[in-house]
XYZ file of C-alpha atoms in Angstrom:
760
model
C 81.927 66.534 94.895
C 82.976 70.087 95.645
C 81.992 71.609 98.997
C 79.137 73.889 99.945
C 79.954 77.505 100.618
C 78.499 80.005 103.072
C 78.730 83.284 101.192
C 77.826 86.937 101.710
C 75.966 89.684 99.943
C 77.595 91.251 96.898
C 76.938 93.490 93.898
C 74.658 92.582 91.015
C 75.371 93.478 87.424
C 72.603 91.976 85.308
C 73.757 89.602 82.535
C 71.832 87.231 80.269
C 69.317 84.658 81.464
C 70.093 81.292 79.925
C 68.486 79.099 82.624
C 66.078 79.582 85.543
C 66.733 78.696 89.165
C 64.302 76.941 91.489
C 64.146 75.427 94.977
C 65.734 72.076 95.833
C 66.793 70.327 99.046
C 70.303 69.022 99.570
C 69.881 65.347 100.619
C 73.009 65.422 102.811
C 71.927 68.235 105.111
C 68.259 68.851 104.400
C 68.773 72.543 103.644
C 66.251 73.916 101.115
C 68.442 75.896 98.764
C 67.358 78.080 95.877
C 69.579 77.609 92.866
C 70.275 75.544 89.781
C 71.598 72.212 88.625
C 73.553 72.983 85.476
C 72.876 70.000 83.155
C 75.976 70.008 80.938
C 78.644 69.715 83.646
C 76.436 68.416 86.447
C 77.171 71.293 88.826
C 74.643 72.449 91.390
C 74.701 75.962 92.845
C 72.426 77.090 95.648
C 71.824 79.709 98.337
C 69.649 80.298 101.366
C 69.412 83.624 103.231
C 68.375 84.692 106.694
C 65.168 86.749 106.991
C 64.973 89.994 105.049
C 64.832 92.039 108.255
C 68.066 90.570 109.619
C 70.511 93.023 111.186
C 74.154 93.039 112.175
C 76.552 90.477 110.765
C 73.672 88.168 109.883
C 72.543 90.655 107.244
C 75.841 90.225 105.408
C 75.951 86.461 104.962
C 74.124 83.536 103.488
C 74.615 79.797 103.106
C 75.466 78.634 99.640
C 76.913 75.610 97.926
C 78.808 74.543 94.844
C 78.454 70.814 94.201
C 80.295 69.367 91.222
C 81.706 66.060 89.957
C 85.079 65.239 91.469
C 86.743 65.334 88.054
C 85.901 69.045 87.739
C 89.323 70.686 87.768
C 87.971 73.957 89.139
C 84.616 75.683 89.438
C 83.337 78.998 90.647
C 80.360 81.265 91.176
C 79.678 84.980 90.939
C 76.401 85.653 92.769
C 76.550 89.171 91.376
C 76.576 87.845 87.836
C 79.815 89.191 86.352
C 83.536 88.934 86.870
C 84.294 92.581 87.573
C 83.713 94.302 90.925
C 82.094 91.170 92.321
C 82.964 88.589 94.908
C 84.132 85.447 93.092
C 84.299 82.049 94.813
C 86.516 79.392 93.282
C 87.171 75.806 94.414
C 89.004 72.698 93.228
C 89.849 69.218 94.561
C 93.347 68.413 95.864
C 94.705 65.436 97.784
C 91.326 64.240 99.008
C 90.069 67.652 100.103
C 88.742 70.848 98.645
C 90.804 74.012 98.184
C 88.835 77.237 97.870
C 89.303 80.993 97.990
C 87.498 84.294 97.597
C 88.649 86.459 94.698
C 87.943 89.900 93.260
C 88.748 91.478 89.907
C 88.749 95.112 88.792
C 89.613 94.305 85.169
C 89.609 91.330 82.828
C 92.749 89.832 84.310
C 93.500 87.157 86.932
C 91.153 87.723 89.925
C 93.171 88.443 93.035
C 92.650 86.962 96.464
C 90.648 89.057 98.915
C 91.865 89.686 102.447
C 88.457 90.542 103.930
C 86.255 87.427 103.555
C 86.697 84.676 106.146
C 85.842 81.070 105.249
C 84.964 78.793 108.162
C 83.890 75.166 107.631
C 80.614 74.164 109.291
C 81.190 70.837 111.064
C 78.248 68.720 110.015
C 78.066 69.689 106.380
C 81.630 70.615 105.399
C 80.205 73.992 104.353
C 82.759 76.821 104.520
C 81.363 79.935 106.160
C 82.152 83.245 104.476
C 81.391 86.684 105.801
C 81.976 89.620 103.432
C 80.846 93.237 103.579
C 80.692 94.952 100.175
C 79.559 98.359 98.997
C 76.602 96.845 97.149
C 74.558 93.700 97.634
C 72.540 90.994 95.947
C 68.973 92.283 95.502
C 67.693 89.933 98.210
C 64.090 91.055 97.812
C 63.867 90.892 94.032
C 65.156 89.086 90.931
C 68.845 88.552 90.126
C 71.167 86.780 87.717
C 74.086 84.790 89.213
C 76.821 83.217 87.084
C 78.749 79.965 87.178
C 82.126 79.021 85.691
C 83.644 75.628 84.940
C 87.139 74.605 83.867
C 88.532 71.399 82.438
C 92.087 72.772 82.910
C 93.622 72.520 86.369
C 94.961 75.394 88.428
C 98.689 76.082 88.408
C 99.408 75.214 92.070
C 96.596 73.008 93.427
C 97.811 73.056 97.044
C 97.727 76.841 97.208
C 94.338 78.543 97.764
C 95.711 81.610 95.991
C 96.899 79.691 92.950
C 96.730 81.293 89.552
C 94.729 79.591 86.829
C 93.754 79.962 83.212
C 90.455 81.427 82.094
C 87.441 79.162 82.621
C 86.536 76.877 79.719
C 82.776 77.366 80.110
C 80.388 79.679 81.918
C 76.714 80.529 82.117
C 74.038 82.603 83.821
C 70.672 81.810 85.318
C 67.801 83.785 86.740
C 66.961 83.512 90.410
C 64.229 85.100 92.489
C 66.274 85.981 95.548
C 63.158 87.155 97.406
C 62.064 83.522 97.842
C 65.465 82.286 99.035
C 64.922 83.145 102.739
C 64.450 80.947 105.770
C 63.180 81.676 109.263
C 65.745 82.946 111.736
C 65.539 79.707 113.736
C 66.135 77.476 110.697
C 68.922 79.672 109.322
C 70.750 79.883 112.635
C 70.451 76.110 113.026
C 72.063 75.491 109.647
C 74.699 78.176 110.159
C 75.684 76.451 113.399
C 76.114 73.141 111.576
C 72.644 71.720 112.120
C 70.695 69.827 109.485
C 67.134 69.179 108.388
C 64.099 71.388 108.328
C 63.651 71.584 104.588
C 60.706 70.185 102.672
C 62.077 68.517 99.537
C 60.723 69.759 96.273
C 63.589 68.112 94.431
C 67.091 66.965 95.319
C 70.471 67.425 93.758
C 70.676 63.716 93.028
C 67.508 63.874 90.927
C 67.429 67.463 89.686
C 64.489 68.840 87.851
C 64.801 69.987 84.277
C 65.090 73.743 84.223
C 62.627 75.639 82.057
C 63.717 76.717 78.620
C 64.236 80.479 78.508
C 63.373 82.683 75.555
C 66.290 83.633 73.331
C 68.253 86.745 74.174
C 66.991 89.820 72.391
C 69.002 92.928 71.695
C 67.971 96.560 71.568
C 69.188 98.356 68.427
C 70.529 101.901 68.768
C 70.932 104.841 66.418
C 74.429 105.406 67.783
C 76.745 103.130 69.706
C 79.607 105.109 71.240
C 82.564 103.034 72.457
C 84.506 104.562 75.328
C 83.462 107.033 78.038
C 86.533 109.245 77.972
C 86.298 112.912 76.993
C 85.587 112.161 73.339
C 82.900 109.594 74.059
C 81.172 111.535 76.823
C 80.879 114.724 74.776
C 79.819 112.780 71.693
C 77.156 110.770 73.528
C 75.790 113.853 75.256
C 75.405 115.828 72.027
C 73.917 112.875 70.130
C 71.323 112.256 72.832
C 70.624 115.987 72.996
C 69.787 115.761 69.268
C 67.158 113.110 70.040
C 69.076 110.043 68.844
C 68.974 106.774 70.755
C 72.473 106.402 72.166
C 74.304 103.541 73.870
C 77.582 104.508 75.543
C 79.824 101.547 76.394
C 82.638 101.839 78.924
C 84.966 98.944 79.687
C 85.712 100.229 83.194
C 83.565 101.435 86.047
C 82.899 104.503 88.189
C 85.483 107.130 89.044
C 84.266 110.143 91.017
C 81.644 109.847 93.733
C 79.165 111.522 91.397
C 79.542 108.552 89.021
C 79.135 105.979 91.812
C 82.814 105.644 92.708
C 83.777 104.734 96.266
C 87.569 104.311 96.237
C 89.114 107.002 98.399
C 91.573 107.579 101.216
C 90.692 106.587 104.752
C 90.896 110.189 105.939
C 88.092 111.202 103.538
C 85.637 108.449 104.438
C 82.113 109.682 105.000
C 82.599 112.781 102.842
C 81.462 111.374 99.477
C 84.921 111.902 98.005
C 87.009 109.456 95.997
C 90.597 109.426 94.880
C 89.392 110.818 91.565
C 87.551 113.728 93.178
C 90.415 115.124 95.255
C 92.838 117.090 93.029
C 95.746 116.827 95.453
C 95.809 113.029 95.072
C 96.894 113.241 91.411
C 100.492 112.143 92.049
C 99.220 109.037 93.859
C 97.677 107.728 90.638
C 101.154 106.400 89.825
C 102.106 105.030 93.261
C 98.930 103.360 94.528
C 99.186 99.650 95.345
C 95.728 99.033 93.845
C 95.774 100.873 90.500
C 92.618 99.336 89.046
C 92.034 102.369 86.812
C 94.868 101.572 84.410
C 93.960 99.458 81.384
C 95.694 96.132 81.911
C 95.924 95.281 78.208
C 97.576 98.522 77.122
C 101.321 98.746 77.569
C 101.163 102.416 78.553
C 99.221 104.481 81.056
C 95.624 104.534 79.845
C 92.540 105.114 81.966
C 89.847 102.417 81.948
C 87.091 104.084 83.973
C 84.388 106.694 83.498
C 86.061 109.829 82.205
C 89.084 107.984 80.838
C 92.215 110.093 81.080
C 90.269 113.111 82.340
C 89.502 111.240 85.577
C 93.122 110.417 86.385
C 95.244 113.168 84.836
C 96.525 116.386 86.387
C 93.596 118.230 84.737
C 95.801 120.895 83.138
C 93.325 122.627 80.873
C 94.414 124.850 78.020
C 91.965 126.698 75.804
C 93.272 125.745 72.339
C 95.060 128.394 70.278
C 94.172 128.684 66.601
C 97.331 126.778 65.706
C 95.947 123.630 67.333
C 93.479 123.235 64.440
C 95.619 124.561 61.607
C 96.808 122.757 58.464
C 100.315 123.297 59.895
C 99.715 120.389 62.260
C 97.712 118.403 59.692
C 94.055 119.396 60.118
C 91.810 119.680 57.057
C 90.970 123.320 56.342
C 87.313 122.649 57.261
C 88.384 122.365 60.918
C 89.989 125.800 61.158
C 87.027 127.609 62.701
C 87.184 125.974 66.110
C 85.863 129.023 67.977
C 82.173 128.009 68.278
C 83.103 124.539 69.516
C 85.714 125.782 71.952
C 83.096 128.195 73.269
C 80.748 125.274 73.923
C 83.416 123.579 76.012
C 84.195 126.771 77.939
C 80.523 127.301 78.726
C 80.313 123.816 80.241
C 83.786 123.789 81.793
C 85.257 127.166 82.728
C 88.964 127.070 83.530
C 90.516 128.298 86.756
C 94.069 129.023 87.866
C 92.981 129.310 91.533
C 90.871 126.166 92.101
C 90.595 126.429 95.892
C 87.042 127.371 96.856
C 88.322 130.297 98.932
C 89.926 131.835 95.837
C 93.433 131.672 97.287
C 96.533 130.014 95.834
C 98.496 127.591 97.963
C 102.023 126.174 97.833
C 103.030 128.836 95.313
C 106.728 129.152 96.194
C 107.661 127.341 92.982
C 105.716 129.912 90.942
C 107.691 132.730 92.525
C 111.032 131.062 91.749
C 110.028 130.244 88.146
C 108.898 133.809 87.511
C 112.326 135.061 88.646
C 113.997 132.544 86.336
C 111.904 133.489 83.288
C 111.645 137.240 83.761
C 115.379 137.418 83.175
C 114.797 135.725 79.785
C 112.234 138.244 78.542
C 109.071 136.297 79.407
C 105.733 137.948 80.186
C 103.349 136.757 82.877
C 99.749 136.318 81.678
C 96.519 134.606 82.640
C 97.095 131.768 80.227
C 93.533 130.974 79.147
C 92.713 134.657 78.682
C 95.392 134.738 75.993
C 95.344 131.283 74.343
C 97.306 132.403 71.255
C 100.103 134.043 73.269
C 102.492 131.114 73.471
C 105.938 132.622 72.939
C 107.882 133.859 75.960
C 104.744 133.672 78.137
C 104.051 132.077 81.490
C 101.285 131.929 84.050
C 99.666 130.013 86.874
C 98.582 126.512 85.913
C 94.952 126.374 84.744
C 92.567 123.504 85.474
C 89.003 122.403 84.832
C 88.389 121.636 88.507
C 84.942 122.651 89.749
C 84.215 123.670 93.338
C 87.525 122.309 94.557
C 86.961 118.873 92.987
C 87.720 117.218 89.680
C 85.384 118.513 87.018
C 85.845 117.379 83.436
C 83.205 115.750 81.247
C 82.071 113.318 83.974
C 80.862 116.273 86.040
C 79.151 118.013 83.125
C 78.434 116.210 79.856
C 77.730 112.861 81.513
C 75.304 114.424 83.954
C 73.140 116.021 81.259
C 73.190 112.874 79.136
C 72.104 110.662 82.059
C 68.779 112.400 82.537
C 67.640 111.684 78.960
C 65.532 108.585 78.332
C 67.205 108.049 74.950
C 70.660 107.679 76.569
C 71.931 104.380 77.969
C 75.264 103.862 79.721
C 76.693 100.382 80.205
C 79.840 99.916 82.284
C 82.260 96.972 82.424
C 81.511 96.183 78.783
C 84.545 95.296 76.683
C 84.065 95.932 72.962
C 85.926 93.354 70.902
C 85.217 94.524 67.361
C 82.648 96.140 65.157
C 80.451 93.765 63.187
C 80.469 94.633 59.529
C 79.453 93.441 56.113
C 81.944 95.054 53.778
C 81.640 98.806 54.282
C 78.472 98.599 56.362
C 78.698 98.339 60.145
C 75.752 96.467 61.645
C 76.706 96.547 65.317
C 79.454 95.856 67.842
C 80.544 92.619 69.468
C 81.133 92.729 73.222
C 81.936 90.392 76.072
C 78.493 90.982 77.594
C 75.959 88.428 76.396
C 73.163 90.196 78.252
C 73.213 92.953 75.638
C 72.619 90.736 72.633
C 73.081 87.229 71.230
C 76.753 86.299 71.532
C 77.360 89.779 72.921
C 76.442 91.523 69.659
C 74.577 94.829 69.958
C 72.885 95.908 66.722
C 72.362 99.296 65.110
C 69.111 100.630 63.746
C 68.798 100.561 59.960
C 70.676 103.860 59.524
C 72.682 103.608 62.725
C 76.322 104.474 63.276
C 79.187 103.406 65.517
C 81.573 105.991 66.951
C 84.826 104.728 68.450
C 86.095 106.878 71.320
C 88.242 104.287 73.076
C 91.496 106.257 72.924
C 94.758 106.294 71.039
C 95.579 102.674 71.892
C 92.233 100.918 72.217
C 90.552 102.409 69.141
C 93.271 101.050 66.827
C 92.969 97.640 68.467
C 89.221 97.556 67.851
C 89.864 98.469 64.217
C 92.512 95.755 63.836
C 90.100 93.216 65.312
C 87.501 94.426 62.814
C 89.741 93.846 59.786
C 90.727 97.502 59.377
C 94.377 98.522 59.317
C 97.750 97.257 58.088
C 97.780 93.587 57.167
C 100.531 92.716 59.659
C 98.245 93.761 62.518
C 95.162 92.027 61.115
C 97.195 88.849 60.606
C 97.994 88.851 64.347
C 94.263 88.971 65.004
C 93.629 86.202 62.494
C 96.137 83.977 64.305
C 94.353 84.432 67.629
C 92.027 81.537 68.396
C 89.365 83.758 69.975
C 89.551 86.950 67.923
C 90.335 85.404 64.544
C 86.878 83.894 63.905
C 85.287 87.332 64.370
C 87.212 88.885 61.467
C 85.375 89.529 58.221
C 86.574 87.593 55.147
C 90.012 88.641 53.963
C 88.576 90.160 50.787
C 86.751 92.632 53.052
C 89.811 93.771 54.959
C 90.374 97.529 54.672
C 93.977 98.674 54.389
C 94.372 101.961 56.263
C 97.344 103.435 58.179
C 95.827 102.660 61.585
C 98.469 103.094 64.276
C 100.834 105.030 62.047
C 101.846 108.703 62.362
C 101.704 108.662 66.168
C 103.087 111.551 68.191
C 103.707 112.257 71.859
C 105.548 115.115 73.577
C 109.151 114.210 74.344
C 109.706 115.394 77.910
C 112.743 115.860 80.139
C 112.726 116.502 83.902
C 114.961 119.118 85.494
C 115.152 118.988 89.294
C 116.113 121.934 91.493
C 116.235 122.970 95.122
C 115.466 126.388 96.549
C 115.326 127.358 100.230
C 111.879 128.964 99.851
C 110.250 125.848 98.371
C 108.077 123.422 100.310
C 108.408 120.097 98.443
C 105.288 118.908 100.240
C 106.958 115.627 101.208
C 107.186 114.870 97.482
C 103.420 114.148 97.642
C 104.219 110.832 99.351
C 101.937 111.365 102.359
C 98.770 112.734 100.796
C 97.060 109.338 100.402
C 97.636 107.728 103.779
C 98.809 110.513 106.064
C 98.305 114.064 104.755
C 99.182 117.074 106.839
C 96.259 117.275 109.285
C 95.555 120.963 108.788
C 95.416 120.529 105.011
C 93.141 117.478 105.037
C 90.833 119.119 107.570
C 90.640 122.267 105.481
C 89.873 120.317 102.336
C 87.184 118.198 103.971
C 85.552 121.303 105.409
C 84.989 123.194 102.141
C 87.272 121.758 99.394
C 89.817 124.525 99.819
C 93.548 124.611 100.422
C 96.550 122.717 99.085
C 94.580 119.566 98.240
C 92.157 121.432 95.977
C 94.849 121.614 93.290
C 96.966 119.033 91.494
C 100.738 119.323 91.762
C 101.536 121.715 88.822
C 101.855 125.365 89.785
C 103.278 127.202 86.768
C 103.451 126.745 82.965
C 105.380 128.522 80.232
C 105.936 128.418 76.448
C 108.556 129.555 73.960
C 108.789 129.314 70.152
C 111.913 128.084 68.361
C 112.950 128.188 64.733
C 115.057 125.335 63.397
C 117.248 124.258 60.514
C 114.284 122.675 58.697
C 112.414 126.015 58.695
C 109.703 124.687 61.022
C 108.679 126.451 64.217
C 108.533 124.251 67.286
C 107.131 125.176 70.676
C 108.589 124.334 74.042
C 106.345 123.994 77.113
C 107.409 123.903 80.735
C 105.447 122.631 83.735
C 106.753 123.401 87.240
C 105.664 121.664 90.435
C 106.847 121.027 94.009
C 108.507 117.665 94.521
C 110.295 115.466 92.029
C 109.635 112.158 90.308
C 113.297 111.154 90.628
C 116.616 112.694 91.594
C 120.019 111.754 90.179
C 122.879 113.785 91.609
C 126.236 113.595 93.354
C 125.337 116.716 95.342
C 124.040 116.608 98.876
C 120.628 118.258 98.829
C 117.686 119.106 101.054
C 114.809 116.839 100.024
C 112.271 119.193 101.605
C 113.207 121.857 99.006
C 113.104 119.892 95.760
C 110.972 120.951 92.814
C 110.768 120.067 89.117
C 110.411 121.645 85.712
C 109.282 119.186 83.046
C 110.270 120.525 79.627
C 108.181 119.324 76.661
C 108.380 119.848 72.918
C 104.945 120.263 71.358
C 103.488 121.912 68.231
C 105.804 121.640 65.251
C 107.609 118.424 66.137
C 108.131 116.032 63.246
C 109.085 112.772 64.997
C 106.493 110.025 64.661
C 106.064 106.447 65.829
C 103.647 103.577 65.533
C 101.020 101.987 67.780
C 99.972 98.381 67.250
C 99.339 95.095 68.992
C 101.445 92.066 69.828
C 100.552 88.383 69.494
C 98.570 88.583 72.751
C 96.603 91.493 71.222
C 98.011 93.851 73.842
C 98.111 97.423 72.561
C 101.567 98.953 72.646
C 103.942 101.322 70.921
C 105.739 99.407 68.190
C 107.935 102.378 67.271
C 108.570 105.053 69.890
C 107.636 108.513 68.612
C 110.378 110.529 70.288
C 113.420 111.949 68.467
C 113.018 109.945 65.276
C 113.844 113.314 63.676
C 117.141 114.584 65.162
C 116.022 118.194 64.691
C 113.441 117.715 67.450
C 116.190 116.702 69.851
C 118.371 119.649 68.820
C 115.568 122.092 69.547
C 114.746 120.521 72.914
C 118.411 120.664 73.967
C 118.551 124.322 72.972
C 115.359 125.021 74.895
C 116.642 123.336 78.074
C 119.883 125.307 77.905
C 117.859 128.502 77.572
C 115.681 127.638 80.573
C 118.814 127.068 82.639
C 120.663 130.137 81.350
C 119.473 132.352 84.219
C 119.724 129.918 87.144
C 122.562 131.933 88.612
C 120.375 135.047 88.580
C 118.082 133.513 91.217
C 119.638 133.548 94.649
C 119.697 130.125 96.310
C 118.540 128.220 93.207
C 120.477 124.996 92.555
C 120.094 122.535 89.685
C 120.641 119.015 91.060
C 119.405 116.844 88.141
C 121.362 116.944 85.951
C 124.242 118.168 88.051
C 127.491 119.580 86.746
C 128.987 116.142 86.088
C 127.212 116.004 82.729
C 126.297 118.318 79.891
C 122.709 118.942 78.862
C 123.434 117.281 75.520
C 124.677 114.128 77.222
C 121.810 114.252 79.712
C 119.247 114.287 76.908
C 121.119 111.729 74.786
C 121.310 109.313 77.713
C 117.785 109.910 79.003
C 115.801 106.723 79.558
C 113.544 106.409 76.462
C 110.727 105.127 78.641
C 110.870 108.310 80.690
C 110.416 110.499 77.606
C 106.755 109.451 77.541
C 104.334 112.287 78.318
C 101.312 110.054 77.717
C 99.806 112.573 75.303
C 99.465 110.118 72.432
C 97.777 111.406 69.282
C 97.546 110.493 65.607
C 97.019 106.719 65.617
C 93.792 107.158 63.605
C 94.749 110.474 62.078
C 92.254 112.717 60.310
C 93.051 113.779 56.754
C 91.978 114.009 53.154
C 93.426 110.754 51.790
C 93.148 107.130 52.851
C 96.812 106.671 52.008
C 97.877 108.998 54.837
C 94.871 109.121 57.169
C 92.317 106.819 58.783
C 89.297 109.133 59.025
C 88.083 111.814 56.642
C 87.248 115.414 57.498
C 83.914 114.266 58.978
C 85.690 111.713 61.239
C 84.310 108.785 59.172
C 86.669 105.849 58.703
C 87.672 105.706 55.061
C 85.989 102.979 52.974
C 83.226 102.454 55.505
C 79.686 103.800 55.438
C 78.891 104.379 59.081
C 81.980 103.994 61.273
C 83.480 107.067 62.940
C 86.267 107.936 65.383
C 86.170 110.821 67.845
C 89.003 110.715 70.358
C 92.657 111.723 70.667
C 93.659 109.232 67.971
C 92.312 111.482 65.177
C 94.433 114.502 66.213
C 97.005 114.740 63.389
C 99.770 116.583 65.243
C 100.780 117.693 68.723
C 98.718 120.556 70.142
C 100.373 123.438 71.955
C 99.940 121.996 75.436
C 98.461 119.047 77.299
C 95.710 117.914 74.885
C 92.844 117.712 77.394
C 91.094 120.979 76.461
C 91.884 120.803 72.772
C 90.469 117.261 72.578
C 87.163 118.356 74.084
C 86.870 121.131 71.491
C 87.655 118.584 68.765
C 84.938 116.287 70.123
C 82.384 119.096 70.006
C 83.288 119.821 66.396
C 83.501 116.166 65.423
C 80.067 115.205 66.707
C 78.569 118.281 65.028
C 80.014 117.123 61.703
C 78.618 113.613 62.217
C 75.151 114.966 62.949
C 75.289 117.169 59.860
C 76.035 114.255 57.539
C 73.157 112.965 55.472
C 72.066 109.343 55.581
C 72.162 108.911 59.319
C 69.427 108.086 61.807
């Protein structure tokens, strides 16, 4: 038998009830547990709590047990009911004893060992004692739904409590009235000290009662199911619910900012209701944190799996789209040309600012001064960028953001908040959408990993309902592949997967569309300089654990100062003609610090700063996004420099940027240094470092199913009620970072969906 565990309080996320718990008494120790004997595998799970009014450490623990046949290769419990953001207890037999550990998972990957919980065996019962303090707790005075897991496959290293293991082979949930699972203080303290007895048997684990049969799971149908709570999904769900439709928004991750329930922040900000995602100055630490739970683990590129998606983890550069962003020149249908009313809607919800500190001042602006000297000599004009969105040739200005009141703004601070107050809007987090469920062209619902939302995890639509995919440029294609929509080579990979294959529709219902094709991303090159006036701000390396005291104090006081802004300080654009008669635009972003330095020069690290040079609107290089045999989303063909003209223009642009370096006293280019030419520097640049993470086009909008995935109304070709509204529909690179342009596109896209006949 496996041992009995003394556990703690932990979060509850309600899943499905398949069985009901009751009271029983363990015959070995006489403790009256509340729990369940699971009849298929013969496991018993039980808990007993101290009194409800307990204080101190006693309020954060309980006695619990997992009892299972010795041939069980490993077993586990989640008192909170789900894998994510919950304490997980796992145990297995080895060499005549029991090995066990406490785990925690932030995504659907191997749960990692926790350093906080302490397991201590109680002498008379062999019960390990665990004490764990979490941010949430089991609802000890009401009803809850714990989960159990069972595996017939052994762990990889049985002697090691932190061994890795394969996914469980079976699992289940059961209902439990936690309010009844409390003992007197005297009885609880006796058992916690190793004592026995005191329970009145109602049943025992050797002769368990038959648990009552529960009613079948029912599912609520919705007019609209929106998949993904990034900028596209949040705006879409808000506008749909505003129109009176019943809306379910599904997000595979969890909270981000404090306003959304997030709690992950630096030690120095504790007690101030601020998370990593709130504080603009922590942007650079998104890429260096030792616990980066916000990145999607099944996407082979940086993609945000949390509320807000990319808008909760990016630098928040926010450009009001120029008219060219929605022109046929970049591939938009002519019906999208009048973006003004939709851009105005975004601006009214999210005004931009190029001075985000709450005191109205700009901080750490030495880089801006140096860049202006560099560009003025090249005929550039300084502007307020978002006051002149169409002025993108030889123009520069202070970086603009959608920060609000010195904190991250974006759609989580605006659109999500208005949606949440409507009774016809439902948000579910930690729900992984596997595929849409369809019968030919008709979508009937979505299949998820959450069986509490419907039988076998399937959530249905109302009779005229619609599904809108807003999962992003990588995840939306994967959902389509898993739904039998896309190139046959991708769908065949799904068909060969033992889990995903059975969920595909029949092969005669597969829909051949160019999903994943025509992908673009800005090719980008870093140029690193030093200047004696520049404060590199320790290359942003100290802002998480040990920021400059004056700056952290100022920010905590009123969200002002250096930390109220992300690292970029200046942006500029220039137009270039080329041999193919196309006009391409170059963008520059300047910031203190540097991602990397390669030079033979000695240099002063406290003076380093960077210009990242991008190529944007007008580029012709394209790649492909797909999946591999493990169904991991990845770039199959990189989208940078597949057309050599793009590279020629970028090289010319970099040379032009550098043409006036000598005009600025004290300015030194250290990467590349004078041991290489710009042409060789670009030719030898690490392809992986060209990635700007501005992926667009994988489900491109257009007028023909031979070249596009969605039509001018964002409906997936050859389906009746499946739509896509996210960055994947953008047919060509916008002028700048796509954040603002995407929100305008979402406003226009959801308006077109609502205007279509035949919907709910």
